[in-house]
Each structure stands twice: as structure tokens, then as C-alpha cells.
Amino acid sequence: MRKILLADKKQCPAKAGIVAPVDVWVQPGPTGMEPTQTQFFQAMDIPTRINRGQIDITDPVQVVFKGEKVGASQASLLIKLGVKPFFYGMKVLTIYEDGNVYDANVLDITEDDIANEVFRGMRSVAALSFALDYPSILTVPHTLLNAYKKVVALGLNFKEYSWENLKTVKEVLANPDAFKSAAAAPATGGAKTEVKKEEPKEEAKTDDSKDDKKKDDELVMEYRKL
């Protein structure tokens, strides 16, 4: 309804004595008026010239100022030039709904604006929960992620114990350039780069594996104490 009301406007000429809602300029070009009326333009300080038997305006000139009353000579000039500078229509100020009155600006609120405000409130609640050391549903994802980071950091010190995701992390840390080139190839649309993974050679088990396992157990015990 508001869009329909705002779109329904009527174009009107400038009348002497009314307050101008906008600034009005006359642009350079032919006016279609006879050279005998040059004094009319000179009285309003509008630069003109005679071209092919008619008056031409040579420079843009502001003849009406917003918030000021339109003079008689200004209105007469705009009428002679065929300029209708003003548009009039209805403007929605407030909205009445179910006994409540709202400002019309609420109609400009979009779904994105509402979503941004909700996300901003969620971030504030999460930050407050962390500051108070009080767990909430908004801090659970952050807490789990931080815990997983600690587990990965602890797992990087193990030589015997590992899992699938930890192996990927170790491969990235061992050869980051290979993963960068593999990720850049699809983005640029170039040929696919195949990263060949060298299979580790089997080594004979020695007594050192027992020592490594013992060290892993000691790390786990220290982590549990924390």
C-alpha cells in the first residue's frame, strides 16, 4: 500500500508564492522565445545569446532555491520554458495496526536487517558468557572447537597414536606448498595438479617404538592432570 501511495505523484508547474520543495535549474539550450524577450532573461541574470532567430541559454542557472518562496518572474520563466519542476503526492508518516502506531520507517526494515541484529545479539551473549565463564548454548560451538584444537595440538606430539583428521593436519604441516597448488588449480580454471603422495617405506621395528609409546602415555597422563 505504501509503495502505491508514494508512486502516485502529480507533476505541477511552479506557482508564485509557494515554497519550493526542491532546487530548480534551467539548463543550457534553445528556449523557443523570440529575441525581443532578452530583457526578461537579463533581469534574472541568465546568460543568453541569439541563435537562429531565438534565445539560447548558454550556462546552467539556478532560478529557484529549496525552502524559499517562488517569485512571480521565476514562475513566469518556468511556465514559458514549459518546465514543471515540482511533484506532489502523499507521504506516509505513521502506520496504525491493531491499536498500535508505528513510524513509517519500520517498513524500510528488510529481512537482512533483522538477521544482522539477531546475529549481533548472539555474538554479544556469547562474549558475555565467556567473560562470566558461564556455559550457554551459544558458547558450545566455540568451546568444542577450542577443545578440538587442544586435542590436535596434543596429538601432534604423538608418534604412535593418530586418527584420520590428524593425519591430514600432519600432511599439511609437512608439505603446505603441495596443498596450496592443489587448491589454486580449480580456482584459476587451469589444469588439475596432481599431488603424488610418497608411500612411506617400511622400517624394521626396533626397541625405539617402545620408548615412543611410553612417551605418548606420559603426555596423555600430563594432559589429564590439566
PDB file of C-alpha atoms in Angstrom:
ATOM      1  CA  MET A   1       0.000   0.000   0.000  1.00  0.00           C
ATOM      2  CA  ARG A   2       2.807   2.414   0.897  1.00  0.00           C
ATOM      3  CA  LYS A   3       4.577   1.860  -2.439  1.00  0.00           C
ATOM      4  CA  ILE A   4       1.346   2.561  -4.314  1.00  0.00           C
ATOM      5  CA  LEU A   5       0.774   5.813  -2.411  1.00  0.00           C
ATOM      6  CA  LEU A   6       4.350   7.018  -2.934  1.00  0.00           C
ATOM      7  CA  ALA A   7       4.286   6.163  -6.647  1.00  0.00           C
ATOM      8  CA  ASP A   8       1.092   8.176  -7.225  1.00  0.00           C
ATOM      9  CA  LYS A   9       2.520  11.670  -7.815  1.00  0.00           C
ATOM     10  CA  LYS A  10       1.372  14.592  -9.924  1.00  0.00           C
ATOM     11  CA  GLN A  11       3.730  16.875 -11.815  1.00  0.00           C
ATOM     12  CA  CYS A  12       2.865  20.567 -11.405  1.00  0.00           C
ATOM     13  CA  PRO A  13       4.279  23.914 -12.583  1.00  0.00           C
ATOM     14  CA  ALA A  14       5.882  26.358 -10.181  1.00  0.00           C
ATOM     15  CA  LYS A  15       3.389  28.949  -8.946  1.00  0.00           C
ATOM     16  CA  ALA A  16       4.277  32.297  -7.443  1.00  0.00           C
ATOM     17  CA  GLY A  17       4.167  32.372  -3.653  1.00  0.00           C
ATOM     18  CA  ILE A  18       4.549  28.648  -2.919  1.00  0.00           C
ATOM     19  CA  VAL A  19       7.538  27.255  -1.020  1.00  0.00           C
ATOM     20  CA  ALA A  20       9.829  25.282  -3.306  1.00  0.00           C
ATOM     21  CA  PRO A  21      10.302  21.662  -2.191  1.00  0.00           C
ATOM     22  CA  VAL A  22      13.416  21.261  -4.376  1.00  0.00           C
ATOM     23  CA  ASP A  23      16.036  23.342  -6.170  1.00  0.00           C
ATOM     24  CA  VAL A  24      15.215  24.205  -9.786  1.00  0.00           C
ATOM     25  CA  TRP A  25      17.783  24.819 -12.522  1.00  0.00           C
ATOM     26  CA  VAL A  26      17.361  25.910 -16.126  1.00  0.00           C
ATOM     27  CA  GLN A  27      19.740  24.096 -18.448  1.00  0.00           C
ATOM     28  CA  PRO A  28      21.602  25.478 -21.486  1.00  0.00           C
ATOM     29  CA  GLY A  29      19.844  25.190 -24.818  1.00  0.00           C
ATOM     30  CA  PRO A  30      17.220  26.794 -27.043  1.00  0.00           C
ATOM     31  CA  THR A  31      14.220  28.386 -25.370  1.00  0.00           C
ATOM     32  CA  GLY A  32      11.967  28.875 -28.397  1.00  0.00           C
ATOM     33  CA  MET A  33      11.425  32.504 -27.348  1.00  0.00           C
ATOM     34  CA  GLU A  34      11.826  35.491 -29.627  1.00  0.00           C
ATOM     35  CA  PRO A  35      14.850  37.843 -29.331  1.00  0.00           C
ATOM     36  CA  THR A  36      12.535  40.659 -28.193  1.00  0.00           C
ATOM     37  CA  GLN A  37      12.309  38.983 -24.771  1.00  0.00           C
ATOM     38  CA  THR A  38      16.023  39.125 -23.912  1.00  0.00           C
ATOM     39  CA  GLN A  39      15.351  41.766 -21.240  1.00  0.00           C
ATOM     40  CA  PHE A  40      13.333  39.151 -19.338  1.00  0.00           C
ATOM     41  CA  PHE A  41      16.436  36.972 -19.018  1.00  0.00           C
ATOM     42  CA  GLN A  42      18.750  39.889 -18.291  1.00  0.00           C
ATOM     43  CA  ALA A  43      16.592  40.888 -15.323  1.00  0.00           C
ATOM     44  CA  MET A  44      17.188  37.428 -13.832  1.00  0.00           C
ATOM     45  CA  ASP A  45      20.932  37.394 -14.659  1.00  0.00           C
ATOM     46  CA  ILE A  46      20.564  34.457 -17.058  1.00  0.00           C
ATOM     47  CA  PRO A  47      23.261  34.468 -19.770  1.00  0.00           C
ATOM     48  CA  THR A  48      21.785  34.137 -23.244  1.00  0.00           C
ATOM     49  CA  ARG A  49      22.583  34.556 -26.952  1.00  0.00           C
ATOM     50  CA  ILE A  50      20.622  34.887 -30.149  1.00  0.00           C
ATOM     51  CA  ASN A  51      20.840  31.814 -32.341  1.00  0.00           C
ATOM     52  CA  ARG A  52      18.743  31.270 -35.498  1.00  0.00           C
ATOM     53  CA  GLY A  53      16.127  33.782 -34.552  1.00  0.00           C
ATOM     54  CA  GLN A  54      15.561  32.572 -30.976  1.00  0.00           C
ATOM     55  CA  ILE A  55      17.072  32.952 -27.499  1.00  0.00           C
ATOM     56  CA  ASP A  56      19.508  30.288 -26.279  1.00  0.00           C
ATOM     57  CA  ILE A  57      20.575  29.897 -22.644  1.00  0.00           C
ATOM     58  CA  THR A  58      24.367  29.496 -22.567  1.00  0.00           C
ATOM     59  CA  ASP A  59      25.008  28.371 -18.941  1.00  0.00           C
ATOM     60  CA  PRO A  60      23.008  26.439 -16.305  1.00  0.00           C
ATOM     61  CA  VAL A  61      21.408  28.771 -13.768  1.00  0.00           C
ATOM     62  CA  GLN A  62      19.561  28.013 -10.534  1.00  0.00           C
ATOM     63  CA  VAL A  63      16.341  30.026 -10.525  1.00  0.00           C
ATOM     64  CA  VAL A  64      14.520  28.504  -7.523  1.00  0.00           C
ATOM     65  CA  PHE A  65      16.001  27.547  -4.161  1.00  0.00           C
ATOM     66  CA  LYS A  66      14.639  24.823  -1.916  1.00  0.00           C
ATOM     67  CA  GLY A  67      12.735  26.170   1.102  1.00  0.00           C
ATOM     68  CA  GLU A  68      12.230  29.633  -0.414  1.00  0.00           C
ATOM     69  CA  LYS A  69       9.110  31.103  -1.999  1.00  0.00           C
ATOM     70  CA  VAL A  70       8.861  31.119  -5.779  1.00  0.00           C
ATOM     71  CA  GLY A  71       8.840  34.636  -7.237  1.00  0.00           C
ATOM     72  CA  ALA A  72       6.489  35.849  -9.949  1.00  0.00           C
ATOM     73  CA  SER A  73       9.267  36.268 -12.531  1.00  0.00           C
ATOM     74  CA  GLN A  74      10.665  32.832 -11.738  1.00  0.00           C
ATOM     75  CA  ALA A  75       7.268  31.180 -12.114  1.00  0.00           C
ATOM     76  CA  SER A  76       6.639  33.063 -15.371  1.00  0.00           C
ATOM     77  CA  LEU A  77      10.010  31.962 -16.787  1.00  0.00           C
ATOM     78  CA  LEU A  78       9.445  28.301 -15.960  1.00  0.00           C
ATOM     79  CA  ILE A  79       5.977  28.403 -17.497  1.00  0.00           C
ATOM     80  CA  LYS A  80       7.333  29.953 -20.722  1.00  0.00           C
ATOM     81  CA  LEU A  81      10.036  27.276 -20.866  1.00  0.00           C
ATOM     82  CA  GLY A  82       7.445  24.551 -20.293  1.00  0.00           C
ATOM     83  CA  VAL A  83       9.162  23.328 -17.129  1.00  0.00           C
ATOM     84  CA  LYS A  84       7.077  21.611 -14.430  1.00  0.00           C
ATOM     85  CA  PRO A  85       9.635  21.108 -11.676  1.00  0.00           C
ATOM     86  CA  PHE A  86       7.506  20.018  -8.730  1.00  0.00           C
ATOM     87  CA  PHE A  87       5.908  16.673  -7.946  1.00  0.00           C
ATOM     88  CA  TYR A  88       3.175  16.386  -5.343  1.00  0.00           C
ATOM     89  CA  GLY A  89       1.799  13.287  -3.696  1.00  0.00           C
ATOM     90  CA  MET A  90       1.018  11.635  -0.386  1.00  0.00           C
ATOM     91  CA  LYS A  91       3.712  10.854   2.165  1.00  0.00           C
ATOM     92  CA  VAL A  92       3.262   8.108   4.748  1.00  0.00           C
ATOM     93  CA  LEU A  93       4.338   9.306   8.208  1.00  0.00           C
ATOM     94  CA  THR A  94       2.883   6.728  10.617  1.00  0.00           C
ATOM     95  CA  ILE A  95       1.195   3.331  10.496  1.00  0.00           C
ATOM     96  CA  TYR A  96      -1.775   2.189  12.562  1.00  0.00           C
ATOM     97  CA  GLU A  97      -2.152  -1.555  13.144  1.00  0.00           C
ATOM     98  CA  ASP A  98      -4.129  -3.413  15.823  1.00  0.00           C
ATOM     99  CA  GLY A  99      -4.321  -0.385  18.085  1.00  0.00           C
ATOM    100  CA  ASN A 100      -0.594   0.411  17.772  1.00  0.00           C
ATOM    101  CA  VAL A 101       1.001   3.346  15.945  1.00  0.00           C
ATOM    102  CA  TYR A 102       4.401   2.876  14.294  1.00  0.00           C
ATOM    103  CA  ASP A 103       6.778   5.163  12.470  1.00  0.00           C
ATOM    104  CA  ALA A 104       6.730   4.627   8.712  1.00  0.00           C
ATOM    105  CA  ASN A 105      10.456   3.838   8.758  1.00  0.00           C
ATOM    106  CA  VAL A 106       9.680   0.341  10.044  1.00  0.00           C
ATOM    107  CA  LEU A 107       8.509  -0.504   6.524  1.00  0.00           C
ATOM    108  CA  ASP A 108      12.067   0.013   5.273  1.00  0.00           C
ATOM    109  CA  ILE A 109      13.395  -2.790   7.503  1.00  0.00           C
ATOM    110  CA  THR A 110      14.395  -5.863   5.477  1.00  0.00           C
ATOM    111  CA  GLU A 111      14.905  -9.492   6.457  1.00  0.00           C
ATOM    112  CA  ASP A 112      18.671  -8.956   6.215  1.00  0.00           C
ATOM    113  CA  ASP A 113      18.450  -6.117   8.761  1.00  0.00           C
ATOM    114  CA  ILE A 114      16.569  -8.371  11.196  1.00  0.00           C
ATOM    115  CA  ALA A 115      19.047 -11.234  10.694  1.00  0.00           C
ATOM    116  CA  ASN A 116      22.025  -8.907  11.283  1.00  0.00           C
ATOM    117  CA  GLU A 117      20.516  -7.645  14.535  1.00  0.00           C
ATOM    118  CA  VAL A 118      19.870 -11.214  15.725  1.00  0.00           C
ATOM    119  CA  PHE A 119      23.441 -12.264  14.924  1.00  0.00           C
ATOM    120  CA  ARG A 120      24.780  -9.176  16.682  1.00  0.00           C
ATOM    121  CA  GLY A 121      22.799 -10.068  19.805  1.00  0.00           C
ATOM    122  CA  MET A 122      24.020 -13.676  19.670  1.00  0.00           C
ATOM    123  CA  ARG A 123      27.628 -12.521  19.476  1.00  0.00           C
ATOM    124  CA  SER A 124      27.107 -10.220  22.455  1.00  0.00           C
ATOM    125  CA  VAL A 125      25.550 -13.016  24.548  1.00  0.00           C
ATOM    126  CA  ALA A 126      28.384 -15.397  23.625  1.00  0.00           C
ATOM    127  CA  ALA A 127      31.007 -12.810  24.575  1.00  0.00           C
ATOM    128  CA  LEU A 128      29.265 -12.160  27.914  1.00  0.00           C
ATOM    129  CA  SER A 129      29.060 -15.895  28.644  1.00  0.00           C
ATOM    130  CA  PHE A 130      32.781 -16.312  28.052  1.00  0.00           C
ATOM    131  CA  ALA A 131      33.560 -13.300  30.242  1.00  0.00           C
ATOM    132  CA  LEU A 132      31.469 -14.749  33.099  1.00  0.00           C
ATOM    133  CA  ASP A 133      32.753 -18.298  32.469  1.00  0.00           C
ATOM    134  CA  TYR A 134      29.121 -19.371  32.230  1.00  0.00           C
ATOM    135  CA  PRO A 135      28.330 -22.027  29.589  1.00  0.00           C
ATOM    136  CA  SER A 136      25.383 -21.436  27.277  1.00  0.00           C
ATOM    137  CA  ILE A 137      24.070 -22.840  24.024  1.00  0.00           C
ATOM    138  CA  LEU A 138      25.870 -20.045  22.138  1.00  0.00           C
ATOM    139  CA  THR A 139      29.267 -20.914  23.621  1.00  0.00           C
ATOM    140  CA  VAL A 140      29.057 -24.666  22.925  1.00  0.00           C
ATOM    141  CA  PRO A 141      30.374 -24.463  19.323  1.00  0.00           C
ATOM    142  CA  HIS A 142      33.293 -22.270  20.383  1.00  0.00           C
ATOM    143  CA  THR A 143      34.069 -24.494  23.366  1.00  0.00           C
ATOM    144  CA  LEU A 144      34.065 -27.659  21.264  1.00  0.00           C
ATOM    145  CA  LEU A 145      36.256 -26.052  18.627  1.00  0.00           C
ATOM    146  CA  ASN A 146      38.784 -24.840  21.199  1.00  0.00           C
ATOM    147  CA  ALA A 147      38.824 -28.290  22.828  1.00  0.00           C
ATOM    148  CA  TYR A 148      39.406 -29.940  19.464  1.00  0.00           C
ATOM    149  CA  LYS A 149      42.288 -27.552  18.759  1.00  0.00           C
ATOM    150  CA  LYS A 150      43.914 -28.606  22.041  1.00  0.00           C
ATOM    151  CA  VAL A 151      43.411 -32.286  21.189  1.00  0.00           C
ATOM    152  CA  VAL A 152      45.024 -31.776  17.776  1.00  0.00           C
ATOM    153  CA  ALA A 153      47.920 -29.886  19.360  1.00  0.00           C
ATOM    154  CA  LEU A 154      48.417 -32.757  21.808  1.00  0.00           C
ATOM    155  CA  GLY A 155      48.104 -35.363  19.055  1.00  0.00           C
ATOM    156  CA  LEU A 156      50.870 -33.716  17.012  1.00  0.00           C
ATOM    157  CA  ASN A 157      53.300 -34.710  19.768  1.00  0.00           C
ATOM    158  CA  PHE A 158      52.369 -38.403  19.475  1.00  0.00           C
ATOM    159  CA  LYS A 159      54.297 -40.702  17.175  1.00  0.00           C
ATOM    160  CA  GLU A 160      52.296 -43.883  17.698  1.00  0.00           C
ATOM    161  CA  TYR A 161      48.736 -42.642  18.182  1.00  0.00           C
ATOM    162  CA  SER A 162      46.821 -40.866  15.381  1.00  0.00           C
ATOM    163  CA  TRP A 163      43.452 -40.584  13.622  1.00  0.00           C
ATOM    164  CA  GLU A 164      42.261 -39.688  10.137  1.00  0.00           C
ATOM    165  CA  ASN A 165      41.895 -35.914  10.555  1.00  0.00           C
ATOM    166  CA  LEU A 166      45.151 -35.688  12.471  1.00  0.00           C
ATOM    167  CA  LYS A 167      46.939 -37.394   9.574  1.00  0.00           C
ATOM    168  CA  THR A 168      45.611 -34.710   7.237  1.00  0.00           C
ATOM    169  CA  VAL A 169      46.853 -31.969   9.563  1.00  0.00           C
ATOM    170  CA  LYS A 170      50.292 -33.564   9.694  1.00  0.00           C
ATOM    171  CA  GLU A 171      50.415 -33.804   5.895  1.00  0.00           C
ATOM    172  CA  VAL A 172      49.523 -30.131   5.545  1.00  0.00           C
ATOM    173  CA  LEU A 173      52.174 -29.089   8.063  1.00  0.00           C
ATOM    174  CA  ALA A 174      54.759 -31.316   6.431  1.00  0.00           C
ATOM    175  CA  ASN A 175      54.159 -30.057   2.880  1.00  0.00           C
ATOM    176  CA  PRO A 176      51.965 -26.894   2.801  1.00  0.00           C
ATOM    177  CA  ASP A 177      53.065 -25.880  -0.716  1.00  0.00           C
ATOM    178  CA  ALA A 178      51.574 -29.028  -2.239  1.00  0.00           C
ATOM    179  CA  PHE A 179      48.142 -28.263  -0.783  1.00  0.00           C
ATOM    180  CA  LYS A 180      48.330 -24.613  -1.894  1.00  0.00           C
ATOM    181  CA  SER A 181      48.990 -25.583  -5.511  1.00  0.00           C
ATOM    182  CA  ALA A 182      46.219 -28.183  -5.452  1.00  0.00           C
ATOM    183  CA  ALA A 183      43.691 -25.641  -4.138  1.00  0.00           C
ATOM    184  CA  ALA A 184      44.739 -22.908  -6.591  1.00  0.00           C
ATOM    185  CA  ALA A 185      44.343 -25.038  -9.731  1.00  0.00           C
ATOM    186  CA  PRO A 186      40.488 -25.347  -9.671  1.00  0.00           C
ATOM    187  CA  ALA A 187      40.097 -21.674  -8.756  1.00  0.00           C
ATOM    188  CA  THR A 188      42.083 -20.453 -11.783  1.00  0.00           C
ATOM    189  CA  GLY A 189      40.482 -22.929 -14.138  1.00  0.00           C
ATOM    190  CA  GLY A 190      43.843 -24.349 -15.152  1.00  0.00           C
ATOM    191  CA  ALA A 191      44.943 -27.911 -15.437  1.00  0.00           C
ATOM    192  CA  LYS A 192      44.484 -30.022 -12.396  1.00  0.00           C
ATOM    193  CA  THR A 193      47.609 -30.522 -10.368  1.00  0.00           C
ATOM    194  CA  GLU A 194      48.014 -33.976  -9.007  1.00  0.00           C
ATOM    195  CA  VAL A 195      49.884 -34.244  -5.755  1.00  0.00           C
ATOM    196  CA  LYS A 196      51.624 -37.538  -5.532  1.00  0.00           C
ATOM    197  CA  LYS A 197      51.944 -38.873  -2.071  1.00  0.00           C
ATOM    198  CA  GLU A 198      55.011 -40.895  -1.419  1.00  0.00           C
ATOM    199  CA  GLU A 199      54.295 -44.072   0.409  1.00  0.00           C
ATOM    200  CA  PRO A 200      56.399 -44.415   3.498  1.00  0.00           C
ATOM    201  CA  LYS A 201      58.886 -47.191   3.376  1.00  0.00           C
ATOM    202  CA  GLU A 202      58.517 -49.938   5.863  1.00  0.00           C
ATOM    203  CA  GLU A 203      61.149 -49.836   8.511  1.00  0.00           C
ATOM    204  CA  ALA A 204      62.132 -52.565  10.788  1.00  0.00           C
ATOM    205  CA  LYS A 205      60.630 -52.258  14.211  1.00  0.00           C
ATOM    206  CA  THR A 206      63.138 -51.664  16.924  1.00  0.00           C
ATOM    207  CA  ASP A 207      63.109 -51.097  20.599  1.00  0.00           C
ATOM    208  CA  ASP A 208      62.718 -47.350  19.909  1.00  0.00           C
ATOM    209  CA  SER A 209      58.972 -47.839  19.240  1.00  0.00           C
ATOM    210  CA  LYS A 210      58.515 -48.935  22.832  1.00  0.00           C
ATOM    211  CA  ASP A 211      60.197 -45.770  24.063  1.00  0.00           C
ATOM    212  CA  ASP A 212      57.964 -43.612  21.790  1.00  0.00           C
ATOM    213  CA  LYS A 213      54.837 -45.312  23.105  1.00  0.00           C
ATOM    214  CA  LYS A 214      55.970 -44.738  26.651  1.00  0.00           C
ATOM    215  CA  LYS A 215      56.463 -41.039  25.942  1.00  0.00           C
ATOM    216  CA  ASP A 216      52.959 -40.846  24.420  1.00  0.00           C
ATOM    217  CA  ASP A 217      51.469 -42.377  27.537  1.00  0.00           C
ATOM    218  CA  GLU A 218      53.293 -39.847  29.694  1.00  0.00           C
ATOM    219  CA  LEU A 219      51.897 -36.964  27.593  1.00  0.00           C
ATOM    220  CA  VAL A 220      48.362 -38.304  27.962  1.00  0.00           C
ATOM    221  CA  MET A 221      48.764 -38.533  31.721  1.00  0.00           C
ATOM    222  CA  GLU A 222      50.018 -34.940  31.917  1.00  0.00           C
ATOM    223  CA  TYR A 223      47.119 -33.729  29.774  1.00  0.00           C
ATOM    224  CA  ARG A 224      44.579 -35.469  32.012  1.00  0.00           C
ATOM    225  CA  LYS A 225      46.068 -33.741  35.042  1.00  0.00           C
ATOM    226  CA  LEU A 226      45.411 -30.391  33.336  1.00  0.00           C
TER     227      LEU A 226
END
